[in-house]
JSON list of C-alpha atoms and ligand atoms in Angstrom, two decimals:
[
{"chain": "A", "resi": 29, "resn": "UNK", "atom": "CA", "xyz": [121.20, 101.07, 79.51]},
{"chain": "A", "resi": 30, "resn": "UNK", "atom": "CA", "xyz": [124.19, 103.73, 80.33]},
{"chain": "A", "resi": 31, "resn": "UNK", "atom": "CA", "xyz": [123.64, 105.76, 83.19]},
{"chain": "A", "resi": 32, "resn": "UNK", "atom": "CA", "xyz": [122.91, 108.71, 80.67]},
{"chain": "A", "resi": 33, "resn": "UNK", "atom": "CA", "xyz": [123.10, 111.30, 83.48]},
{"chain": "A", "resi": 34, "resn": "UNK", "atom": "CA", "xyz": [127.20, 110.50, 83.49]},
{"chain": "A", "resi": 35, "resn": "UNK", "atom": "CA", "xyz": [127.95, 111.68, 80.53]},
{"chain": "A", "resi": 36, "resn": "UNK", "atom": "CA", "xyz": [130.48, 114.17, 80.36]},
{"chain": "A", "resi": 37, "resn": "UNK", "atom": "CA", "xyz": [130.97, 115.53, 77.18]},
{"chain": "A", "resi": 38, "resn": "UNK", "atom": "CA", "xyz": [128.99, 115.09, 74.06]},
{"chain": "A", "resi": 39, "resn": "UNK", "atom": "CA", "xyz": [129.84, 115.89, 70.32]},
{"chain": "A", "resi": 40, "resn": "UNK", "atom": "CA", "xyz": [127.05, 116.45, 67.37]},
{"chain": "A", "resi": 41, "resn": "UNK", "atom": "CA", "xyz": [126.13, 112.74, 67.61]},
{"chain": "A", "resi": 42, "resn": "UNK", "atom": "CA", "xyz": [127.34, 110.83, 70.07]},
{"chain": "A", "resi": 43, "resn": "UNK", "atom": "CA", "xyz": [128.27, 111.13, 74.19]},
{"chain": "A", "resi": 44, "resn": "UNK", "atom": "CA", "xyz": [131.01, 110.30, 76.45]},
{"chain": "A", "resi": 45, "resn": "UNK", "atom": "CA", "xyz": [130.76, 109.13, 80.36]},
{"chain": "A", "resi": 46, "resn": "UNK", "atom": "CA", "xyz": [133.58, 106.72, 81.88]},
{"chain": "A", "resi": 47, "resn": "UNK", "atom": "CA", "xyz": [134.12, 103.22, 82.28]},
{"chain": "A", "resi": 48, "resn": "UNK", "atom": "CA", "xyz": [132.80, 101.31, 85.26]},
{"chain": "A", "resi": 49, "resn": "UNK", "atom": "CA", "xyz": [133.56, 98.18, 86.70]},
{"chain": "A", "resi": 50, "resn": "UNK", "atom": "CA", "xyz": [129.85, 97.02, 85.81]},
{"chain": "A", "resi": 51, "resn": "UNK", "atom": "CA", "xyz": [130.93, 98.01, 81.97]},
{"chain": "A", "resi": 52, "resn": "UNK", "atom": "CA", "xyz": [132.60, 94.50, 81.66]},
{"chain": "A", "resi": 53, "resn": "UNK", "atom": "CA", "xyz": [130.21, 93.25, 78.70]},
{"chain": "A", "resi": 54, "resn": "UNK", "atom": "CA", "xyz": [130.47, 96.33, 77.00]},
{"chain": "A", "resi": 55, "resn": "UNK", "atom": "CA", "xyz": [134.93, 96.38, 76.90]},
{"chain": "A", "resi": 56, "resn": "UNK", "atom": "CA", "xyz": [134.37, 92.56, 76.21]},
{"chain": "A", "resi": 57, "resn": "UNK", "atom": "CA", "xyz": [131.86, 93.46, 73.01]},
{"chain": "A", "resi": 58, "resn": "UNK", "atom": "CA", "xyz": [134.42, 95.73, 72.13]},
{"chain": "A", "resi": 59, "resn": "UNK", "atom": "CA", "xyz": [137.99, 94.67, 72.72]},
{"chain": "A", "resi": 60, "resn": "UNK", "atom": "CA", "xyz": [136.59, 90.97, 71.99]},
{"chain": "A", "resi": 61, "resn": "UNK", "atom": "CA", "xyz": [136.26, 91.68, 68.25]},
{"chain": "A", "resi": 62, "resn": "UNK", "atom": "CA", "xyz": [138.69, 90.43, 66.33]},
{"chain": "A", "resi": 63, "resn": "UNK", "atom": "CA", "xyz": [137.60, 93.17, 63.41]},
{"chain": "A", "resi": 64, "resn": "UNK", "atom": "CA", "xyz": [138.86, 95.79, 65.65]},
{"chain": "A", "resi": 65, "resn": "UNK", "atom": "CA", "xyz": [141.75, 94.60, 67.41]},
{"chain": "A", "resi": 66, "resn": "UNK", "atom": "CA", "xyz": [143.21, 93.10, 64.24]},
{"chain": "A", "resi": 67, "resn": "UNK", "atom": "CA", "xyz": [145.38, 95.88, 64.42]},
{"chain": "A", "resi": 68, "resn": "UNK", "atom": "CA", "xyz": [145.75, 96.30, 68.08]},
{"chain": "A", "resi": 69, "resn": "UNK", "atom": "CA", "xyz": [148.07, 93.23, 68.99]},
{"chain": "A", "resi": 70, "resn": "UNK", "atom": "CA", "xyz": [144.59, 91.07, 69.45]},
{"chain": "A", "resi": 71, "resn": "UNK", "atom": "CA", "xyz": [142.67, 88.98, 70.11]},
{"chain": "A", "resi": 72, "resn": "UNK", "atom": "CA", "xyz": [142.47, 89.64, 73.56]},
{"chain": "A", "resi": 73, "resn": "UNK", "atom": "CA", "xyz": [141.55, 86.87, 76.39]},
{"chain": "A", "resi": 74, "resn": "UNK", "atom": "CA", "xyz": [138.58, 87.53, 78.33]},
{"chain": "A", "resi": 75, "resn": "UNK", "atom": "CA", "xyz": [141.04, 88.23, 81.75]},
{"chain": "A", "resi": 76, "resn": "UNK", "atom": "CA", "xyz": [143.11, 90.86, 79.51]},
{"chain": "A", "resi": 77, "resn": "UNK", "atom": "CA", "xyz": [140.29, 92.82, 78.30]},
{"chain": "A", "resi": 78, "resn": "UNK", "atom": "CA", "xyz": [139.07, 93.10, 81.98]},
{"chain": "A", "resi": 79, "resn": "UNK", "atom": "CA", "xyz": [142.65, 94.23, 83.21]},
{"chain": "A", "resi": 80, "resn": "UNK", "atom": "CA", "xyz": [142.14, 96.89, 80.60]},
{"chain": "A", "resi": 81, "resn": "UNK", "atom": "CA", "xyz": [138.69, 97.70, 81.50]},
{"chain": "A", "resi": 82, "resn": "UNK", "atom": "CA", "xyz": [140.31, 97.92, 85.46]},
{"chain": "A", "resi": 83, "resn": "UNK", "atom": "CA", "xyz": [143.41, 100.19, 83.48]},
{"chain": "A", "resi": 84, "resn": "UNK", "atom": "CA", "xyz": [141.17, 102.92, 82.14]},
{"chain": "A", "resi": 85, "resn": "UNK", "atom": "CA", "xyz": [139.13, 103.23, 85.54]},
{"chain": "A", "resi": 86, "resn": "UNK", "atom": "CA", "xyz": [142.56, 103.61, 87.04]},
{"chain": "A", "resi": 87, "resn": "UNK", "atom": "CA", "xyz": [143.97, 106.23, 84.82]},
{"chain": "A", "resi": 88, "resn": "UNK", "atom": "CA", "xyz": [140.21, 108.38, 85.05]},
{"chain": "A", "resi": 89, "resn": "UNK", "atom": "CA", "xyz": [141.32, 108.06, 88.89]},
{"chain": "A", "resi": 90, "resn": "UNK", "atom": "CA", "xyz": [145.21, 109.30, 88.20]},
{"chain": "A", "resi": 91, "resn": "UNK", "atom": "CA", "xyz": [144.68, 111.73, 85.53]},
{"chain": "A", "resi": 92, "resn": "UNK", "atom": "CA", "xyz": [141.52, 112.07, 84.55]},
{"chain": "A", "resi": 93, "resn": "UNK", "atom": "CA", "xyz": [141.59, 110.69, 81.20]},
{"chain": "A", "resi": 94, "resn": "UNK", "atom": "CA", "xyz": [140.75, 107.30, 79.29]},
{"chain": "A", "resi": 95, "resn": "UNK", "atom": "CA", "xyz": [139.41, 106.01, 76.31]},
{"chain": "A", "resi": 96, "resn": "UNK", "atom": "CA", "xyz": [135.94, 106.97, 77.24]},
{"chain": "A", "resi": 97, "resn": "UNK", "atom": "CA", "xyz": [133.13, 104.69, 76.50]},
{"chain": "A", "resi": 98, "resn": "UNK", "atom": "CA", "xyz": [130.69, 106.79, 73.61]},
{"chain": "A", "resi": 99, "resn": "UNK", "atom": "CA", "xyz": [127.01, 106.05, 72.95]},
{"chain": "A", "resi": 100, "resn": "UNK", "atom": "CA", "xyz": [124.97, 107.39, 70.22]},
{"chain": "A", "resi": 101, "resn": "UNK", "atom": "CA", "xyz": [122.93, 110.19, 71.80]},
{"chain": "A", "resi": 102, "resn": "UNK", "atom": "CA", "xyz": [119.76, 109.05, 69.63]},
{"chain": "A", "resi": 103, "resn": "UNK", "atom": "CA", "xyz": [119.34, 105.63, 71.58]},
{"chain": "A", "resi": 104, "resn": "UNK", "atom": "CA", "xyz": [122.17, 105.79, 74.01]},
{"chain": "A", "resi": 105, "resn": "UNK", "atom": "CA", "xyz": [123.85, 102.55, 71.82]},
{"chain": "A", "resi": 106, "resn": "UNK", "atom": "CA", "xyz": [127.53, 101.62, 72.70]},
{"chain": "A", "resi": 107, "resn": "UNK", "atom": "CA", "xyz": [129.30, 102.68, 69.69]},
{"chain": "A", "resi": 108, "resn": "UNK", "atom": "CA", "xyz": [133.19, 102.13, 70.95]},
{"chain": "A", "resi": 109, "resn": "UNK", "atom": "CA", "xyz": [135.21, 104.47, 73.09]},
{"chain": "A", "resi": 110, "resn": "UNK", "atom": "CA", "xyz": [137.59, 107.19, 72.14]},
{"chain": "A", "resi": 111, "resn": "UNK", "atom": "CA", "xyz": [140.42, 109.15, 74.87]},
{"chain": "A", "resi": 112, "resn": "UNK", "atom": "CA", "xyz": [143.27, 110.02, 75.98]},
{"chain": "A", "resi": 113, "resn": "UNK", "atom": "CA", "xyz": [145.58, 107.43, 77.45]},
{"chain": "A", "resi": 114, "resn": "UNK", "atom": "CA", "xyz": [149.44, 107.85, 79.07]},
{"chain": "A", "resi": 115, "resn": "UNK", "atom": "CA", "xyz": [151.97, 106.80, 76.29]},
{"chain": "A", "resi": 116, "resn": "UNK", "atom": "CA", "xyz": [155.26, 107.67, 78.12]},
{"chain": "A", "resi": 117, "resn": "UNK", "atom": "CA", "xyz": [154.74, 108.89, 81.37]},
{"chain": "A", "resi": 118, "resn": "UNK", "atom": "CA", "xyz": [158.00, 109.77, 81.96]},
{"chain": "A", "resi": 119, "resn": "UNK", "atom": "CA", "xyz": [157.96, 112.11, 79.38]},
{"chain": "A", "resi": 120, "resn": "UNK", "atom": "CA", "xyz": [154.55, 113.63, 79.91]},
{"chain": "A", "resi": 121, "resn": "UNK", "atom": "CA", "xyz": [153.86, 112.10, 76.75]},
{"chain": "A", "resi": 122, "resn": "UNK", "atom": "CA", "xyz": [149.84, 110.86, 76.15]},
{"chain": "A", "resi": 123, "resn": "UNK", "atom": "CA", "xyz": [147.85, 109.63, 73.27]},
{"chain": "A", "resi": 124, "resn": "UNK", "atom": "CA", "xyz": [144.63, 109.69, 71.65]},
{"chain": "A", "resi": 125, "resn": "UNK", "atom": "CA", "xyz": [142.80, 106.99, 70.42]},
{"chain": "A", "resi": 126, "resn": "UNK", "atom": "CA", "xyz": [139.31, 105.29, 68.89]},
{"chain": "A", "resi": 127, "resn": "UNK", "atom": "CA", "xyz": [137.41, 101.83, 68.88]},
{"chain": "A", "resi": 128, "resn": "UNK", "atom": "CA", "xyz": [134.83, 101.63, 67.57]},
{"chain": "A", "resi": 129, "resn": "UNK", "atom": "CA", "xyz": [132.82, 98.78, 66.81]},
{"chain": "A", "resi": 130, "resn": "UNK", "atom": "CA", "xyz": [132.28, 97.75, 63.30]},
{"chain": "A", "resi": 131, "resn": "UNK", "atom": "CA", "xyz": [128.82, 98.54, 62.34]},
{"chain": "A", "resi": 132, "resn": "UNK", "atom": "CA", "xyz": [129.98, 102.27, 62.99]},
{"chain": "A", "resi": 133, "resn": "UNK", "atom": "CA", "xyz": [132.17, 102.26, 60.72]},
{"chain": "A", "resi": 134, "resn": "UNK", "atom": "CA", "xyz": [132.34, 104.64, 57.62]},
{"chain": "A", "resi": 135, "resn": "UNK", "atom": "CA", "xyz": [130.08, 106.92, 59.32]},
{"chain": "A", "resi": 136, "resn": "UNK", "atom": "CA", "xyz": [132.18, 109.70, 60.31]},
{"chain": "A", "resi": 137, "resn": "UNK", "atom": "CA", "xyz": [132.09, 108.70, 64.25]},
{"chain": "A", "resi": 138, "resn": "UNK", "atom": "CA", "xyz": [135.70, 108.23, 65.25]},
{"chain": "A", "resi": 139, "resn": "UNK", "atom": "CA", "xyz": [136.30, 111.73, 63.43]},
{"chain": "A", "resi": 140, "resn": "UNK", "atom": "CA", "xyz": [133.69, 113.09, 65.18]},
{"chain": "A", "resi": 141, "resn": "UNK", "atom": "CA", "xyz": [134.67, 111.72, 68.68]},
{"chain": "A", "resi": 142, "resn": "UNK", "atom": "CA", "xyz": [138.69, 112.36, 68.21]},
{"chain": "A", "resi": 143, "resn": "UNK", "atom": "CA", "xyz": [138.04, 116.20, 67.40]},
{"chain": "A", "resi": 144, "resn": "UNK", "atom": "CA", "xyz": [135.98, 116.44, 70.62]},
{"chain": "A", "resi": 145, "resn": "UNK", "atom": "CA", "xyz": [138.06, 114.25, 72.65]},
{"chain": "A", "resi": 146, "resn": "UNK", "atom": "CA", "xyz": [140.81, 116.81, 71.41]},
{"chain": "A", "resi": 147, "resn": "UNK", "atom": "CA", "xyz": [139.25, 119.42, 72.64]},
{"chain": "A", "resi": 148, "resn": "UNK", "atom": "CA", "xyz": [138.90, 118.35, 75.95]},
{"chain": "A", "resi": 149, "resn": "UNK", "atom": "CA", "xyz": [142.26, 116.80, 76.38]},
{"chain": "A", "resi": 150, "resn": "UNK", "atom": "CA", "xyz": [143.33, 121.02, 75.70]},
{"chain": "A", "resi": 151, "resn": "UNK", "atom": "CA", "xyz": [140.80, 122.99, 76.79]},
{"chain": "A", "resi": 152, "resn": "UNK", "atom": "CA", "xyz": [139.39, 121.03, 79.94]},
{"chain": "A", "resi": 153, "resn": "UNK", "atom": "CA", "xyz": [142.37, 118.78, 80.97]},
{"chain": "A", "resi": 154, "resn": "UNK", "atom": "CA", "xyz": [144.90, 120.95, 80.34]},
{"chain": "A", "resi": 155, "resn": "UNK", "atom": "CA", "xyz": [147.47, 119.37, 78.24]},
{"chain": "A", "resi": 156, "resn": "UNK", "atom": "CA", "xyz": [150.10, 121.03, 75.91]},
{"chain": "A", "resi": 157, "resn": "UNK", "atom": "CA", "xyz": [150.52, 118.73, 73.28]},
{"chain": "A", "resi": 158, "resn": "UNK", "atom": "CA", "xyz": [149.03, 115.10, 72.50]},
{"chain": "A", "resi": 159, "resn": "UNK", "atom": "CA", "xyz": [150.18, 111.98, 70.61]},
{"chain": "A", "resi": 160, "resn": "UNK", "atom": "CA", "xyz": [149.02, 109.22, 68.28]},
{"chain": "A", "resi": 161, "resn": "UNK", "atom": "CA", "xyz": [150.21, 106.83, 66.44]},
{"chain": "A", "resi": 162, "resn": "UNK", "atom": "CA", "xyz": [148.58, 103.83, 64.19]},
{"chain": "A", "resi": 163, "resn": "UNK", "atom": "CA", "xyz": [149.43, 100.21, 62.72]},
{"chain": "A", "resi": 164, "resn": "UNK", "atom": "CA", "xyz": [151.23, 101.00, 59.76]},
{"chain": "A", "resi": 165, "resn": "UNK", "atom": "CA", "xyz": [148.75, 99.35, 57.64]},
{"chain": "A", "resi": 166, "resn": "UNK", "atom": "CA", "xyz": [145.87, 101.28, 59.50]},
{"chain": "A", "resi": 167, "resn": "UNK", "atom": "CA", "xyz": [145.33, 103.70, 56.46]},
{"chain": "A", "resi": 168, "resn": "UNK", "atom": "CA", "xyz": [141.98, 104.99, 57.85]},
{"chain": "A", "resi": 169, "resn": "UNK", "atom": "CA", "xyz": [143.69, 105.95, 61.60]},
{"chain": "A", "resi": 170, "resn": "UNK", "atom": "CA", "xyz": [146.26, 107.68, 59.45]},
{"chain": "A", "resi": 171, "resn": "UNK", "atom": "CA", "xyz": [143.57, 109.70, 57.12]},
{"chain": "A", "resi": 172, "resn": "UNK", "atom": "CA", "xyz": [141.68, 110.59, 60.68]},
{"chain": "A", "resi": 173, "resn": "UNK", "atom": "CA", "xyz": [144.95, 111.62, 62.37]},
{"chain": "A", "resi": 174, "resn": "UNK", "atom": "CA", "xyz": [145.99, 113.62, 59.82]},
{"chain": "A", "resi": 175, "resn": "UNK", "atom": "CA", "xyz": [142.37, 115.47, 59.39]},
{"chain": "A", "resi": 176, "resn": "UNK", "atom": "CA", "xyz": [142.94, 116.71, 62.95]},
{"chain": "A", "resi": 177, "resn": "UNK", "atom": "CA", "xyz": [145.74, 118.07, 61.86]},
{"chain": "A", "resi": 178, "resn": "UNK", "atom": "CA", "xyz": [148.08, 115.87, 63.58]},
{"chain": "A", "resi": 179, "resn": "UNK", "atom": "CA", "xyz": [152.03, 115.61, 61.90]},
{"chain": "A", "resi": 180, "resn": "UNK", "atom": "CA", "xyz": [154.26, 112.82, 61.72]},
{"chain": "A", "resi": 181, "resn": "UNK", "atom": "CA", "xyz": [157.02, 112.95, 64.00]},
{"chain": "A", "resi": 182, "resn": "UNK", "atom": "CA", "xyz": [158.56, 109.77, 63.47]},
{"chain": "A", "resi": 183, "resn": "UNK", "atom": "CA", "xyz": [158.36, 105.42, 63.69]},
{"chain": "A", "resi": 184, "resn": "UNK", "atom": "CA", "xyz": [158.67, 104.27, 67.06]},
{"chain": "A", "resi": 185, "resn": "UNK", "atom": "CA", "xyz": [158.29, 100.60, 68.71]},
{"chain": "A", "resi": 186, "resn": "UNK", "atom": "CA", "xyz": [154.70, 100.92, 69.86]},
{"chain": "A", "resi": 187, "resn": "UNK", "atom": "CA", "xyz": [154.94, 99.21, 73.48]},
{"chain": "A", "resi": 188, "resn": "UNK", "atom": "CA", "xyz": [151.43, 97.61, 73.55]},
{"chain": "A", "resi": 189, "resn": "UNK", "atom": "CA", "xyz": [152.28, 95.63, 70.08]},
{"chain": "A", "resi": 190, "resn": "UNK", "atom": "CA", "xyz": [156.31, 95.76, 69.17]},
{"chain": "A", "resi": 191, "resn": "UNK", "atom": "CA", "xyz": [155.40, 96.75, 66.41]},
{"chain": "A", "resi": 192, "resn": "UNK", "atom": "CA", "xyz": [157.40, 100.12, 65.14]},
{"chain": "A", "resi": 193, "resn": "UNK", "atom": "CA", "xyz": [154.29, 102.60, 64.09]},
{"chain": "A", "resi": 194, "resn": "UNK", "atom": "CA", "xyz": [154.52, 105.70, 63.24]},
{"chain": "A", "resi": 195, "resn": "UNK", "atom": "CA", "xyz": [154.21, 108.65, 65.53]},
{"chain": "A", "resi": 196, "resn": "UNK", "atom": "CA", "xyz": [152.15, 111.89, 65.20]},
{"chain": "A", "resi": 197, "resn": "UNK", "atom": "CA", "xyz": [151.66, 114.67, 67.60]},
{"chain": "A", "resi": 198, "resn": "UNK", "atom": "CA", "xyz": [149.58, 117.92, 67.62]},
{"chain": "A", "resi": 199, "resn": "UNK", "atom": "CA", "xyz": [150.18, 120.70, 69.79]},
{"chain": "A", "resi": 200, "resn": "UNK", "atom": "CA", "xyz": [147.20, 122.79, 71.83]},
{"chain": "A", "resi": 201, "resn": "UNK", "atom": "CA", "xyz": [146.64, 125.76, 69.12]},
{"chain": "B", "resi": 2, "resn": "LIG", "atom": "C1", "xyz": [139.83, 103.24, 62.70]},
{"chain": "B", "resi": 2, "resn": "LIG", "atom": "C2", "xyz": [138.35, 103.41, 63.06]},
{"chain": "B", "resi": 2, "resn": "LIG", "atom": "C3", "xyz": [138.25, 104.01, 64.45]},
{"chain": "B", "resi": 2, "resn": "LIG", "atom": "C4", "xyz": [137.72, 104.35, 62.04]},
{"chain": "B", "resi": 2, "resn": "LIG", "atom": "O1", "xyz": [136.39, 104.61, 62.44]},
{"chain": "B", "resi": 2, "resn": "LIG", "atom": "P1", "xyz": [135.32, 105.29, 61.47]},
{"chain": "B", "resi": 2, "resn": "LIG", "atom": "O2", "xyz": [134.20, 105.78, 62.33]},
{"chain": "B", "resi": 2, "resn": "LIG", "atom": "O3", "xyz": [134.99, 104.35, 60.38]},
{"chain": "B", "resi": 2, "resn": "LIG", "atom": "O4", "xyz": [136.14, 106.51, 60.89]},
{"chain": "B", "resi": 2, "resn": "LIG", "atom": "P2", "xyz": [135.51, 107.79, 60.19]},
{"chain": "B", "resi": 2, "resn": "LIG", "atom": "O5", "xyz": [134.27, 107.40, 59.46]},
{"chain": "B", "resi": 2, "resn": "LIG", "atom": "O6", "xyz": [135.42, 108.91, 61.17]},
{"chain": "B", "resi": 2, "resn": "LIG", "atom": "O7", "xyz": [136.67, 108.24, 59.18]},
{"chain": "B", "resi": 2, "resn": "LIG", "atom": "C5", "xyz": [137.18, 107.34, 58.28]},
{"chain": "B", "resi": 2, "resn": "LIG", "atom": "C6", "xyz": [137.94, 108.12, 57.22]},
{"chain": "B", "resi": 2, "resn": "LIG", "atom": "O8", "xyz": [138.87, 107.25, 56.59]},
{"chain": "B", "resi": 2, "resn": "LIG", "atom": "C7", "xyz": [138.63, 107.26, 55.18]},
{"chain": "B", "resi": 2, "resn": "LIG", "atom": "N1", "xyz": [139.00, 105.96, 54.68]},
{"chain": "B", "resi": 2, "resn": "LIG", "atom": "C8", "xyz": [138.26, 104.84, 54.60]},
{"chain": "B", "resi": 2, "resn": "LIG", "atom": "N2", "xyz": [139.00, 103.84, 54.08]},
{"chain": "B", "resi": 2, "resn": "LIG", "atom": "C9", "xyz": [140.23, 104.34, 53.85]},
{"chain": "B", "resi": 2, "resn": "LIG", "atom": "C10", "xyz": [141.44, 103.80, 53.34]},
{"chain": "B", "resi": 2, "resn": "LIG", "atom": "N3", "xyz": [141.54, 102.54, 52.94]},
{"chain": "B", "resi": 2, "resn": "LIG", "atom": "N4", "xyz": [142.52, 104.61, 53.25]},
{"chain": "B", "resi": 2, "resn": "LIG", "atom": "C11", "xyz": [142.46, 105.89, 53.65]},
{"chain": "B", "resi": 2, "resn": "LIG", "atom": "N5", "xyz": [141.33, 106.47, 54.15]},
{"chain": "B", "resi": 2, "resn": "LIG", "atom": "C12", "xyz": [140.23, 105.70, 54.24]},
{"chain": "B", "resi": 2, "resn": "LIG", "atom": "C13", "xyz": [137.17, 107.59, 55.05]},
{"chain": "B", "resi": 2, "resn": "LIG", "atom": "O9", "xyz": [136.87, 108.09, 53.77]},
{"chain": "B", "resi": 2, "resn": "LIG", "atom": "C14", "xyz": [137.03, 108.65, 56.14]},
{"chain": "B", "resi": 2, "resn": "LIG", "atom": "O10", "xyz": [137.56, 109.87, 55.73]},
{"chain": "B", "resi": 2, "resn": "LIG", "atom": "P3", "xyz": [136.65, 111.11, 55.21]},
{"chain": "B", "resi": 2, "resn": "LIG", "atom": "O11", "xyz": [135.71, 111.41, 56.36]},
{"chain": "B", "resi": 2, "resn": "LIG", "atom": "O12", "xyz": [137.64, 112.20, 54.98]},
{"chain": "B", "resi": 2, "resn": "LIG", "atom": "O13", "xyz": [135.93, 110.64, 54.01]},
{"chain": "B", "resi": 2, "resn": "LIG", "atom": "C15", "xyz": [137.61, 102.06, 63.03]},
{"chain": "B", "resi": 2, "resn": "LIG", "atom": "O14", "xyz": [137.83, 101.45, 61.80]},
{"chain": "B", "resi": 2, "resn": "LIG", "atom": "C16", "xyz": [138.07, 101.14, 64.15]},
{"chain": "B", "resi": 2, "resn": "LIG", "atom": "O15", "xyz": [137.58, 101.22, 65.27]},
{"chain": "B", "resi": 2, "resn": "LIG", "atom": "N6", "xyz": [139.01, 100.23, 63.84]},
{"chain": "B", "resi": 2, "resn": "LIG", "atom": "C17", "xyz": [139.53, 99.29, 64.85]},
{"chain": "B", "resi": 2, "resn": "LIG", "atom": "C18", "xyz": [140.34, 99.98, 65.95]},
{"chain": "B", "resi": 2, "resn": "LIG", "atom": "C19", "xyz": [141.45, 100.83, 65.38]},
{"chain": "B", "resi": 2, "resn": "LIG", "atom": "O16", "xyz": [142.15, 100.42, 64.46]},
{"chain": "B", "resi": 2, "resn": "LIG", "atom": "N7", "xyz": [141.61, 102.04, 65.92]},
{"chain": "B", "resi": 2, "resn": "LIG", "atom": "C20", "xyz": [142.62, 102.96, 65.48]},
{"chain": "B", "resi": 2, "resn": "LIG", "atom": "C21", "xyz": [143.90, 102.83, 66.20]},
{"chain": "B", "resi": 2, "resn": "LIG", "atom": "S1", "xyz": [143.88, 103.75, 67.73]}
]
């Protein structure tokens, strides 16, 4: 059971808090699915899913951002996690993203998380403009992306994968 007294932010139906190092289970249910890191340059080892698990506590520590851990506020049920992550540092450049886990699918969750996560990236954190990209094959990241209003800018090679996605941004109205 999440510590439900973290939670930091909370949209219609679901509610944010960040990762922990006790979370392990949780980012291996998650980034150990082959459904949803299909597109993500998996599968992932065990040891690389906890490096990213010990990545996003870092980055909550540098810059107060990550791809939050969300739970469904009706039964506090891990659902996936949905942030803000550096994309180029160097140029002040970060993006958003969601996991979620597959029997969440199709329900309107990652729409629902992005658009609050969005909202905090501008009004709480600060930032100017945000990023996003997708697999080029993702159609459903690109349909979300695209409902928040995000444009394309252009394809880049996507570090984490190789692969060249496109790239959207979306700048703090
Ligand atoms: C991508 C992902 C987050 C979507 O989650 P979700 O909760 O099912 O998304 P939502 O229900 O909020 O929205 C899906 C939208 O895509 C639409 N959609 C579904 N299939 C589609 C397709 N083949 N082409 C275009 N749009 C599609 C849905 O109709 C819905 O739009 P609508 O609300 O306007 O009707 C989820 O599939 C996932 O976690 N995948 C693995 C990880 C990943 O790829 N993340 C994205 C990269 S950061």
């Amino acid at each position: 059971m999440p510590p439900t007294t973290s939670y930091f932010l909370k949209s219609p139906r679901l509610a944010f808090r960040t990762w922990t190092l006790a979370d392990a289970p949780l980012a291996i249910s998650l980034w150990g699915n082959l459904e949803v890191t299909r597109t993500l340059g998996g599968p992932f080892s065990e040891s690389r899913i906890l490096q990213r698990l010990a990545r996003e506590i870092a980055d909550q520590l540098t810059f107060k951002l990550q791809y939050w851990p969300v739970f469904l506020r009706t039964n506090n049920e891990f659902a996936g996690c949905c942030g803000i992550r550096p994309y180029k540092l160097e140029d002040q450049m970060f993006e958003l993203g969601y996991h979620f886990l597959p029997q969440f699918w199709g329900k309107g969750l990652a729409t629902e998380a992005a658009q609050a996560a969005v909202s905090y990236a501008f009004d709480a954190l600060g930032l100017a403009i945000l990023y996003a990209g997708h697999h080029p094959g993702n159609l459903v990241s690109k349909h979300i992306l695209e409902k928040l209003g995000f444009r394309f800018l252009r394809d880049e090679i996507y570090p984490p994968t190789g692969h060249l996605n496109p790239l959207y941004s979306l700048a703090r109205p």
